[in-house]
Short mmCIF file of C-alpha atoms and ligand atoms in Angstrom, two decimals:
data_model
loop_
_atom_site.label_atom_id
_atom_site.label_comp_id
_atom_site.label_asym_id
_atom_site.label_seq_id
_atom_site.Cartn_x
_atom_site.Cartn_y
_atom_site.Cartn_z
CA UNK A 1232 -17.79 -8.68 -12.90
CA UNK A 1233 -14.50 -10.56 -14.52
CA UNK A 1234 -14.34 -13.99 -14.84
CA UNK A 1235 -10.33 -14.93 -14.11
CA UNK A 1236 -8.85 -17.77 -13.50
CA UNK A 1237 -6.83 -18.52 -9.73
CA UNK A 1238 -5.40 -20.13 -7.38
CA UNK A 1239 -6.92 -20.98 -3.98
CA UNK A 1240 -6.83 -22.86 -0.89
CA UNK A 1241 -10.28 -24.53 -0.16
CA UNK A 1242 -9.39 -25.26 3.73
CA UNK A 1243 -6.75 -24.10 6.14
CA UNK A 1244 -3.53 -25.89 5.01
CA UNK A 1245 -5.26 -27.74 1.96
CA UNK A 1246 -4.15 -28.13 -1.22
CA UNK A 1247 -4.22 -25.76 -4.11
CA UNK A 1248 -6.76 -25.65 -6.66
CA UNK A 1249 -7.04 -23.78 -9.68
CA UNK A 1250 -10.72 -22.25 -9.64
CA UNK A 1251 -12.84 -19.28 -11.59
CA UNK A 1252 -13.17 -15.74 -9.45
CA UNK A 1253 -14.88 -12.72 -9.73
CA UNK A 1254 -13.04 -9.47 -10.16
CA UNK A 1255 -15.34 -6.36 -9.72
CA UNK A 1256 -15.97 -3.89 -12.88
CA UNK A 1257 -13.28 -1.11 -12.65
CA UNK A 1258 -14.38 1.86 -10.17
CA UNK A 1259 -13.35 5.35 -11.77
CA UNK A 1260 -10.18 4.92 -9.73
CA UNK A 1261 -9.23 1.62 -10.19
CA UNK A 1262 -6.50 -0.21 -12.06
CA UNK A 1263 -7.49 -3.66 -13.67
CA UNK A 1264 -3.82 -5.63 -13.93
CA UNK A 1265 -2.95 -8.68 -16.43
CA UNK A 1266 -0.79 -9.91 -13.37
CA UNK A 1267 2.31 -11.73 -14.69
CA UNK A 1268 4.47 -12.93 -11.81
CA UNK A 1269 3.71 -13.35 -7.59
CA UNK A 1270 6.43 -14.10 -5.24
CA UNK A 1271 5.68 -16.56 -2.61
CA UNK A 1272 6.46 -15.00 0.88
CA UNK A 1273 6.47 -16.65 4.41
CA UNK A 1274 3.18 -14.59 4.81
CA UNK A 1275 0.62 -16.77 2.92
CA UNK A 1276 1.98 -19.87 4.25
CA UNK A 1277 1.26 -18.60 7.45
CA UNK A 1278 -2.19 -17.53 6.52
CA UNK A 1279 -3.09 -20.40 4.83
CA UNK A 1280 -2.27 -22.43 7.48
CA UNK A 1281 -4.06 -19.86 10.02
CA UNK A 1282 -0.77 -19.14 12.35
CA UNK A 1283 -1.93 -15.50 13.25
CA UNK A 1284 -6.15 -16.29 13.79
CA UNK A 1285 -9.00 -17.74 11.76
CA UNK A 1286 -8.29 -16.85 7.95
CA UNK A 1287 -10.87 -16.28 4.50
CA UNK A 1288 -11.60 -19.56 3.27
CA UNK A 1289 -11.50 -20.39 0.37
CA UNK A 1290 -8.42 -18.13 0.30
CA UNK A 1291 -6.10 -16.88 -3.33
CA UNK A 1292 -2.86 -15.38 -1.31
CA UNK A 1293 -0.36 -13.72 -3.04
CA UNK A 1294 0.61 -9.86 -2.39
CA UNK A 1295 3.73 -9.61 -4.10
CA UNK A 1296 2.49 -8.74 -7.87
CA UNK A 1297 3.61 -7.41 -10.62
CA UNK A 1298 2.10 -7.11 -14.00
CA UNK A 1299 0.37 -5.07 -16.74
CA UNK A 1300 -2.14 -2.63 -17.10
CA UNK A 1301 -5.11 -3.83 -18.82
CA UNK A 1302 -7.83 -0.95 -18.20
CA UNK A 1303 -8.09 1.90 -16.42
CA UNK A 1304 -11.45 3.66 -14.96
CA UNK A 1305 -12.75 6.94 -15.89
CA UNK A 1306 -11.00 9.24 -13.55
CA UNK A 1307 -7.09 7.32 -13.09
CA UNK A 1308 -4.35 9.62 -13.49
CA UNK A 1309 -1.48 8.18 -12.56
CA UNK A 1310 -1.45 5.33 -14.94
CA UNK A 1311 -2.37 4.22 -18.80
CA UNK A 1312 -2.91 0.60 -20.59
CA UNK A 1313 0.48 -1.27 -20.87
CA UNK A 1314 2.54 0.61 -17.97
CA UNK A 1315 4.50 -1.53 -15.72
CA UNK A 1316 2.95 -2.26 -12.37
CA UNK A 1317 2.97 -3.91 -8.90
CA UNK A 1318 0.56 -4.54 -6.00
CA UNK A 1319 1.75 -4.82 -2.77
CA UNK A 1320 0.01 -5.86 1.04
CA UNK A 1321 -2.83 -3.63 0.78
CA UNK A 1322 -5.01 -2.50 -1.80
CA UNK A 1323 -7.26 0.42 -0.01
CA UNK A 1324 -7.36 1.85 3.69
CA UNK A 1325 -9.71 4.67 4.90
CA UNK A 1326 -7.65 7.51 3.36
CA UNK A 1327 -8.33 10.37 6.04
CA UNK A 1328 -6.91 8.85 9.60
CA UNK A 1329 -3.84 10.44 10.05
CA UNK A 1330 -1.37 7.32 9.23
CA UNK A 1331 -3.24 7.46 5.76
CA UNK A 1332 -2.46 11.30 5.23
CA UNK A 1333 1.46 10.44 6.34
CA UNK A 1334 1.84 7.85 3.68
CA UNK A 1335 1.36 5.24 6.00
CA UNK A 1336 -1.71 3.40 4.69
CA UNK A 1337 -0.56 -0.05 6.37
CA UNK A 1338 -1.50 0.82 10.07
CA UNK A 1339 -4.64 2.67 8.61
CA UNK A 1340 -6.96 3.19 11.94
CA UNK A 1341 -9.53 1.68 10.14
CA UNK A 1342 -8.36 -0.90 9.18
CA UNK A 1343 -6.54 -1.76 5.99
CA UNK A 1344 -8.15 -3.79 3.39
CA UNK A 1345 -4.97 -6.47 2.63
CA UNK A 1346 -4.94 -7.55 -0.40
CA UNK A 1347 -6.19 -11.29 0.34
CA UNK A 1348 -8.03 -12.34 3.53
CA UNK A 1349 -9.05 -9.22 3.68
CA UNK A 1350 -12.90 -7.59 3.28
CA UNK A 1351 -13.81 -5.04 0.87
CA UNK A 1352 -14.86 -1.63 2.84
CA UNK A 1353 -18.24 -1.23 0.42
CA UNK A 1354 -19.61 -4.63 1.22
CA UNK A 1355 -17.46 -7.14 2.73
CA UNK A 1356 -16.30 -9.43 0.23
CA UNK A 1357 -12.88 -11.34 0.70
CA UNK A 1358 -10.28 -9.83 -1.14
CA UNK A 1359 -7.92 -12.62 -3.37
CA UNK A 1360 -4.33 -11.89 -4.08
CA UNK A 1361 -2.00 -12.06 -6.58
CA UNK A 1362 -2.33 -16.26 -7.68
CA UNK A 1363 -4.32 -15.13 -10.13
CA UNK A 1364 -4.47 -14.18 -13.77
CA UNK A 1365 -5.59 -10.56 -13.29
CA UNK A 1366 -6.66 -8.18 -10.15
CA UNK A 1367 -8.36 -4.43 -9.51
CA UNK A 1368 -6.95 -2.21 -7.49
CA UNK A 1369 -7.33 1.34 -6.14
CA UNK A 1370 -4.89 3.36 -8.32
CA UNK A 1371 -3.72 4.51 -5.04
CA UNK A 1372 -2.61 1.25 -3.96
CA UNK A 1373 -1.01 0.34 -7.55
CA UNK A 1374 3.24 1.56 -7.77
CA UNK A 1375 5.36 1.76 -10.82
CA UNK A 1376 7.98 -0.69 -12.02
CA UNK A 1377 10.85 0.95 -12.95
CA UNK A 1378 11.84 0.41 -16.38
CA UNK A 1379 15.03 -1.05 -16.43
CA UNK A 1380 13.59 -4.14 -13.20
CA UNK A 1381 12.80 -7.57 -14.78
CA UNK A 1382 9.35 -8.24 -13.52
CA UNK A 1383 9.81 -11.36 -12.44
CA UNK A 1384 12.30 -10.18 -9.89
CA UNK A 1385 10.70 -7.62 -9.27
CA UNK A 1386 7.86 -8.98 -7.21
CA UNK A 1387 9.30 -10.08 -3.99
CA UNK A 1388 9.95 -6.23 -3.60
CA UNK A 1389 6.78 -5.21 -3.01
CA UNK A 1390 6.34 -6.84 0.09
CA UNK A 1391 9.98 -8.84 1.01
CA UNK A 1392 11.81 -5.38 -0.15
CA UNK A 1393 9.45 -2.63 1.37
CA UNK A 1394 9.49 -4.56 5.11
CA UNK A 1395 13.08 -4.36 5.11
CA UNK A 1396 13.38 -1.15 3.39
CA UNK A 1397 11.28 0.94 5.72
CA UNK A 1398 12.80 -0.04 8.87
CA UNK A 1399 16.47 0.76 7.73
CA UNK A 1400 15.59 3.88 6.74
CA UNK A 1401 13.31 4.24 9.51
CA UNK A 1402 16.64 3.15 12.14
CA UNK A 1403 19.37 4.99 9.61
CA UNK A 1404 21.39 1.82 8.75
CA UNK A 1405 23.85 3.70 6.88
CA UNK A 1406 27.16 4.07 8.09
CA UNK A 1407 25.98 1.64 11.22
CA UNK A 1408 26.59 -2.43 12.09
CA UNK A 1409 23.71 -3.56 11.08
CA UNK A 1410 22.76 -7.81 11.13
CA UNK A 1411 20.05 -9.15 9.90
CA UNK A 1412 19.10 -12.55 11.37
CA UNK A 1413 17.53 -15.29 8.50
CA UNK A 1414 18.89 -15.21 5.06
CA UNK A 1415 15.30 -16.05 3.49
CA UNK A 1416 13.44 -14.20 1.06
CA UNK A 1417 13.39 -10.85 3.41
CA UNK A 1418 16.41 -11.44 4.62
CA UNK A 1419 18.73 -12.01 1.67
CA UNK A 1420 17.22 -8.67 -0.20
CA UNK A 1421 17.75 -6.67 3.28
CA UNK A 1422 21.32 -7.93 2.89
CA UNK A 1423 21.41 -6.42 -0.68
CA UNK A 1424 19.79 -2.31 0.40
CA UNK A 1425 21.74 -2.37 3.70
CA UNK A 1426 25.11 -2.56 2.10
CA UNK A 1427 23.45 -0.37 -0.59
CA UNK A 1428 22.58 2.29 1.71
CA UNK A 1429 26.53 1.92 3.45
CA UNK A 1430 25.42 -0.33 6.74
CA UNK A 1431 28.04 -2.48 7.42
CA UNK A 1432 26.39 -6.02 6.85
CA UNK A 1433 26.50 -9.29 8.81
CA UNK A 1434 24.09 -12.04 8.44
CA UNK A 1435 22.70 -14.50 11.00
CA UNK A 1436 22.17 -17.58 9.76
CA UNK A 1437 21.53 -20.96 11.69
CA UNK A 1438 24.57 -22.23 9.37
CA UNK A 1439 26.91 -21.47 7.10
CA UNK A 1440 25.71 -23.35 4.33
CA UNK A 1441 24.63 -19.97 2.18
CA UNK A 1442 27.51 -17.97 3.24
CA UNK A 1443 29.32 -17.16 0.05
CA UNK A 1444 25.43 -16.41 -1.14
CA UNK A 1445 25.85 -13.79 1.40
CA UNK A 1446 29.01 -12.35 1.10
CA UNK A 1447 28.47 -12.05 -2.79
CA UNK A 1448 25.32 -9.59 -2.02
CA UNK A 1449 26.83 -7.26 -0.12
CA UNK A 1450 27.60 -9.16 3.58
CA UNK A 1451 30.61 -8.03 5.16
CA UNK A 1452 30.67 -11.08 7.61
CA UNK A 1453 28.79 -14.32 7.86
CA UNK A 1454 28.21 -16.27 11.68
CA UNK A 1455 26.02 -19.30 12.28
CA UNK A 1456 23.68 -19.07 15.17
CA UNK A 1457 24.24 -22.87 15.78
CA UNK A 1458 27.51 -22.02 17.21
CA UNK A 1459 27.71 -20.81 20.27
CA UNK A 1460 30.58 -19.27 19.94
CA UNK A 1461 29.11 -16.68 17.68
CA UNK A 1462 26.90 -15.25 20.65
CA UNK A 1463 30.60 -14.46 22.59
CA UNK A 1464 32.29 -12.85 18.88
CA UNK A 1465 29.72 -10.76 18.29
CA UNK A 1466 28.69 -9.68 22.12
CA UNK A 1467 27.69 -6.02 22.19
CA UNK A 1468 28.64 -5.04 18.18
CA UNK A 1469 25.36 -4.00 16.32
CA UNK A 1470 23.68 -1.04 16.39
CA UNK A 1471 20.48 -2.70 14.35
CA UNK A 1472 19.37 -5.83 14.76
CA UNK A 1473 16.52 -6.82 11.53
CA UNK A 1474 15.32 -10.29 12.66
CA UNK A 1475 12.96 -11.93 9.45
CA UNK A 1476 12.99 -15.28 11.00
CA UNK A 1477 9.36 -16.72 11.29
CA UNK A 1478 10.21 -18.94 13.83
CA UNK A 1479 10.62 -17.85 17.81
CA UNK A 1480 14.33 -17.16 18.68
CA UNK A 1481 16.14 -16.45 22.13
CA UNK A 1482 15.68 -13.39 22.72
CA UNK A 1483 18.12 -12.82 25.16
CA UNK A 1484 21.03 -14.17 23.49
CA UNK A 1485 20.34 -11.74 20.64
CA UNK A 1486 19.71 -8.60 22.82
CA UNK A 1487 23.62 -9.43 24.03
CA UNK A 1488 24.17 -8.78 20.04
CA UNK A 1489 23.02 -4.98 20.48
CA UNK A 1490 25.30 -2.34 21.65
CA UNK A 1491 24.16 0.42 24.21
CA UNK A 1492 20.83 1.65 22.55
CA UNK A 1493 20.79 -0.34 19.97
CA UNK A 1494 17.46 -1.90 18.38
CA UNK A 1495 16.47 -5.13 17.53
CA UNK A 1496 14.01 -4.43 14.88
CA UNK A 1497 11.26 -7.05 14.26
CA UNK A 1498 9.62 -8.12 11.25
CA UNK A 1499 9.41 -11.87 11.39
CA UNK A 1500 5.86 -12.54 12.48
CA UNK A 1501 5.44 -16.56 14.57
CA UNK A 1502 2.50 -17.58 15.64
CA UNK A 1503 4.03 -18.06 19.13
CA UNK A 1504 5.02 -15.28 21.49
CA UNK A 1505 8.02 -14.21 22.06
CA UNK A 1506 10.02 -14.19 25.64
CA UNK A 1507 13.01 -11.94 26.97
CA UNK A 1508 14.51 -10.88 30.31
CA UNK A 1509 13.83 -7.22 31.29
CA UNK A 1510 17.57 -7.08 32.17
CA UNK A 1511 18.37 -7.39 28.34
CA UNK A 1512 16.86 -4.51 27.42
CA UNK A 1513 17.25 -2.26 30.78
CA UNK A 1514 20.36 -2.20 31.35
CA UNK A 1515 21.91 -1.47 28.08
CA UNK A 1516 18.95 0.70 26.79
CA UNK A 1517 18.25 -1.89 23.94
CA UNK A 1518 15.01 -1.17 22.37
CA UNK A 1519 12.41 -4.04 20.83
CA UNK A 1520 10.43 -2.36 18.10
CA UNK A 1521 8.28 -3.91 15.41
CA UNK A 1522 7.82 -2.80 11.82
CA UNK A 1523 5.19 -3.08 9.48
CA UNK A 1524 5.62 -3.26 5.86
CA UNK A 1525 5.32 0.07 4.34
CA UNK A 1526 3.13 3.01 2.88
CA UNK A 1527 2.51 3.38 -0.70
CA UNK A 1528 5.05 6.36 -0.96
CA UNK A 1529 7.72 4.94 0.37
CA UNK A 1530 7.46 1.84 -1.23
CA UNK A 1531 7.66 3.65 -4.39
CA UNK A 1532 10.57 5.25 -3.36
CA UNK A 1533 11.93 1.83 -2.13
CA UNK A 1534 11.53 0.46 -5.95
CA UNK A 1535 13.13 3.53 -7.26
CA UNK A 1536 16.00 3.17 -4.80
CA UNK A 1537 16.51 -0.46 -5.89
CA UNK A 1538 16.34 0.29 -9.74
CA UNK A 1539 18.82 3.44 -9.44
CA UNK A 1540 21.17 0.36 -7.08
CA UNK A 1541 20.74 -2.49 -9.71
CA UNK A 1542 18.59 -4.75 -6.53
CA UNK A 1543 16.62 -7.33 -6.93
CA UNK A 1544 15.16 -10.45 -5.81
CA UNK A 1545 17.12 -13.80 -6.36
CA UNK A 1546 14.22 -15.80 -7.50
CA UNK A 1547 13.31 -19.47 -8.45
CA UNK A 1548 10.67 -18.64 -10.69
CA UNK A 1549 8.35 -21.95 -11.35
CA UNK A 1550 4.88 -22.95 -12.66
CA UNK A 1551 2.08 -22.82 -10.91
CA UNK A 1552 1.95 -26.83 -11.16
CA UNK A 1553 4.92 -26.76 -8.74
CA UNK A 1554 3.20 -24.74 -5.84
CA UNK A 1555 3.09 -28.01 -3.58
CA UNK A 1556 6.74 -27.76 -3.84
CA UNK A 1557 7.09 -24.58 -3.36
CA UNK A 1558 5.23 -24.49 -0.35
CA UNK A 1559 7.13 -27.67 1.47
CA UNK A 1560 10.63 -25.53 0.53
CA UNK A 1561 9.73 -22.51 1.80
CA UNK A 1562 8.51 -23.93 5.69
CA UNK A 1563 11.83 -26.00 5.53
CA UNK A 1564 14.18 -23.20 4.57
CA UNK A 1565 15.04 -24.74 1.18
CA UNK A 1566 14.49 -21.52 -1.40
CA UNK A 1567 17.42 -19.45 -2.85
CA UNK A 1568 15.68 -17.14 -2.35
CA UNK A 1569 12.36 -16.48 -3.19
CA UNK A 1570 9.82 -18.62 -5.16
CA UNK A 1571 8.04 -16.36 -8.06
CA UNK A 1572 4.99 -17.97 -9.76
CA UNK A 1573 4.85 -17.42 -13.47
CA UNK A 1574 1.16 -16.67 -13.57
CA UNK A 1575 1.37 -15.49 -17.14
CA UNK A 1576 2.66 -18.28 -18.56
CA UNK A 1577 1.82 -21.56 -16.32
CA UNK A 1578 -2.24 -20.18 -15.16
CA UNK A 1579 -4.20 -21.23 -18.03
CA UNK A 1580 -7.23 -22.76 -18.70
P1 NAP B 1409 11.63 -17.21 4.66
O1 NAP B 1409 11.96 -16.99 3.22
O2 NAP B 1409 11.16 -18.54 5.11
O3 NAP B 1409 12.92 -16.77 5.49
C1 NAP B 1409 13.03 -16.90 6.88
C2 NAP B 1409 14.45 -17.32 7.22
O4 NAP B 1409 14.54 -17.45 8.64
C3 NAP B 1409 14.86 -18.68 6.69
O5 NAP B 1409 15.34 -18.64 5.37
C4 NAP B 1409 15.96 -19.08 7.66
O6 NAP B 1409 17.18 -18.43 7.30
C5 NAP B 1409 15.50 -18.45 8.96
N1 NAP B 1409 14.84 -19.45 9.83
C6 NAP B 1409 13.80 -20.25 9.53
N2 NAP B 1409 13.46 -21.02 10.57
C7 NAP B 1409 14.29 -20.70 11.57
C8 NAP B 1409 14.44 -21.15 12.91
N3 NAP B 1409 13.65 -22.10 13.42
N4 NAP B 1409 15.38 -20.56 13.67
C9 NAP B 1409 16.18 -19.62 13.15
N5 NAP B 1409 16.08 -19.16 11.87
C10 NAP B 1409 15.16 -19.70 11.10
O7 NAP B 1409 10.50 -16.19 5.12
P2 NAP B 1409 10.22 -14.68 4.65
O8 NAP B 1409 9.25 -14.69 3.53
O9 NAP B 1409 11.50 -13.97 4.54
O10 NAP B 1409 9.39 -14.15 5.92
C11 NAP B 1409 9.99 -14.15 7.20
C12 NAP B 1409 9.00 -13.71 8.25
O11 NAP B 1409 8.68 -12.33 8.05
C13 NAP B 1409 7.67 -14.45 8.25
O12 NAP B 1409 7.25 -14.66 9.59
C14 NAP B 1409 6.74 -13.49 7.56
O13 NAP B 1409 5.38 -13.65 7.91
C15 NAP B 1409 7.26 -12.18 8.09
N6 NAP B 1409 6.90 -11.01 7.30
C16 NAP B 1409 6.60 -9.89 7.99
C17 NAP B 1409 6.28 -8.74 7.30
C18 NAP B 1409 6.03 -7.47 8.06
O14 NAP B 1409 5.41 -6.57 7.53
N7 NAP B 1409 6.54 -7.35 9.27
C19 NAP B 1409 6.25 -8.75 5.90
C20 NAP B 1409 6.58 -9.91 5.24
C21 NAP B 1409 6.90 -11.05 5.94
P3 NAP B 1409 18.60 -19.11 7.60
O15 NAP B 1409 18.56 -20.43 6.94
O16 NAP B 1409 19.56 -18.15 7.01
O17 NAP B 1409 18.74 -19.21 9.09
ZN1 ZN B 1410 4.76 -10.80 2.45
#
């Protein structure tokens, strides 16, 4: 075992601490990573404040890393000391269900091991995340950085960029009207690979306060959801509808956004359920579907995709020291657009 220094919530909703952990001595197939940045997403506030069930206490989130390679075991292939690296939602799943052998190790039948508040398959210890100076993984589970991606902005991709990736491939944005409802830390990078894959882009935001944001990644038109009016504009247009809001909407109103079999793709996970009328979806053939991250392949082919488009997070990158902060800003909506911790430089001893 590895001493390493991180950072971890004692209690549901408590404070930060900075604490000693144990990483495991490297398997033959694992990675260990010098982990230099981790973006803040919507997820670990959710988990640390136990929205979606009873979580891992004390709890290290953090599962969009990126970093270095420090070691690798015996029998690693794919990857040598000093290569460029990031670590996603999950860092191991069972390997031979049949999502594993598609490349789609996130709905692993056997459950996926997530890469905090998560148990290790060989004996049930909690996994910790990426708020920490250095992490094994699974060579498996580890992706490349593309050389010409700053690190730093980098990170939100592997979790922020593959869930909206993967689902506008999945629905074929390109070429369609495509809106994407929450201009957040999914949201604003879905703006940037829609309009990168051809979708015409409009965003859905409950004002117009970030709207030239928008229109200066890639939106083709910008509506508040606080106006009414919007709802009447808009009635019928979009073929996709990618909603990352983590808050409950009305779902009706924004099934009368979707034209005649259109989908209103969901990624933005409340802790509340959700309500709609039957009629919304009937009548028009609309279709509700949820979407899950992504596999390892294609989220390697999602950070190729971005380096070959020039896409990237727009980060606030900050100390760990300002994590309180952070985590205030991000439940009120305040973050252009996502927070990156600078593990490397602001985690020391
Ligand atoms: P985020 O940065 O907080 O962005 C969410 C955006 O939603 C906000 O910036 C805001 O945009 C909008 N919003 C917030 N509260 C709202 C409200 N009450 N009504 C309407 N809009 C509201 O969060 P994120 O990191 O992008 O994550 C978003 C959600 O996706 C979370 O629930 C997270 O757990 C989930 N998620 C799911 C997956 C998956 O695999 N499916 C992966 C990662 C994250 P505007 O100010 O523009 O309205
Ligand atoms: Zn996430």
């Amino acid at each position: 075992m590895t001493s390493t220094l991180a950072l971890s919530a004692p209690h549901p909703g408590a404070a930060f601490e900075k604490v000693t952990i144990e990483r495991r001595e490297l398997r033959p197939d694992d990675v260990l990573i010098d982990i230099a940045y981790a973006g803040i997403c919507h997820s670990d506030l959710h988990q640390v404040n136990e929205d979606w069930g009873p979580g891992i206490f004390p709890m290290v989130p953090g599962h969009e890393i990126t970093g270095i390679v420090a070691a690798v075991g015996t029998e690693v292939t794919k990857f040598a000391v000093g290569d460029r690296v990031g670590v996603g939602c999950y860092v191991d799943s069972c390997g031979h269900c049949e999502p594993c052998l598609r490349g789609e190790e996130q709905m692993c039948r056997n459950i996926p091991v997530a890469t905090y508040n998560g148990r290790e398959y060989a004996d049930g210890s909690p996994t910790y995340g990426g708020y920490s100076r250095s992490i094994v993984v699974k060579e498996h589970f580890v992706v490349t950085i593309p050389d010409t991606m700053d690190l730093a902005a980098a990170a939100p991709l592997l979790c922020a960029g593959i869930t909206v990736y993967a689902p506008l491939m999945r629905f074929g944005a390109a070429g369609k009207n495509v809106a994407i409802i929450g201009m957040g830390g999914l949201g604003h990078v879905a703006v940037k690979i829609a309009h990168a894959m051809g979708a015409t882009v409009t965003v859905l935001s409950q004002s117009l306060s970030k709207k030239n944001d928008g229109l200066a990644l890639g939106a083709d038109r910008y509506y508040a959801t606080s106006d009414p009016e919007t709802f009447t504009a808009l009635a019928g247009g979009f073929d996709l509808i990618l909603n990352t809001v983590a808050a409950v909407l009305p779902l009706d109103d924004y099934l009368g956004l979707l034209a005649i079999n259109g989908s209103f793709v969901n990624v933005g996970f409340p802790a509340e359920p959700y309500s709609f009328h039957a009629g919304a979806m009937v009548l028009q053939q609309r279709a509700i579907v949820g979407s899950n991250a992504g596999g390892l392949p294609e989220t390697q082919r999602m950070l190729d995709f971005c380096a070959q488009q020039g896409i990237a997070a727009q980060i606030e990158l900050i100390g760990v020291d300002r994590i309180a902060e952070a985590y205030e800003r991000l439940a009120a909506s305040k973050v252009r657009y996502r927070f990156v911790l600078d593990i490397a430089n602001t985690l020391l001893a």
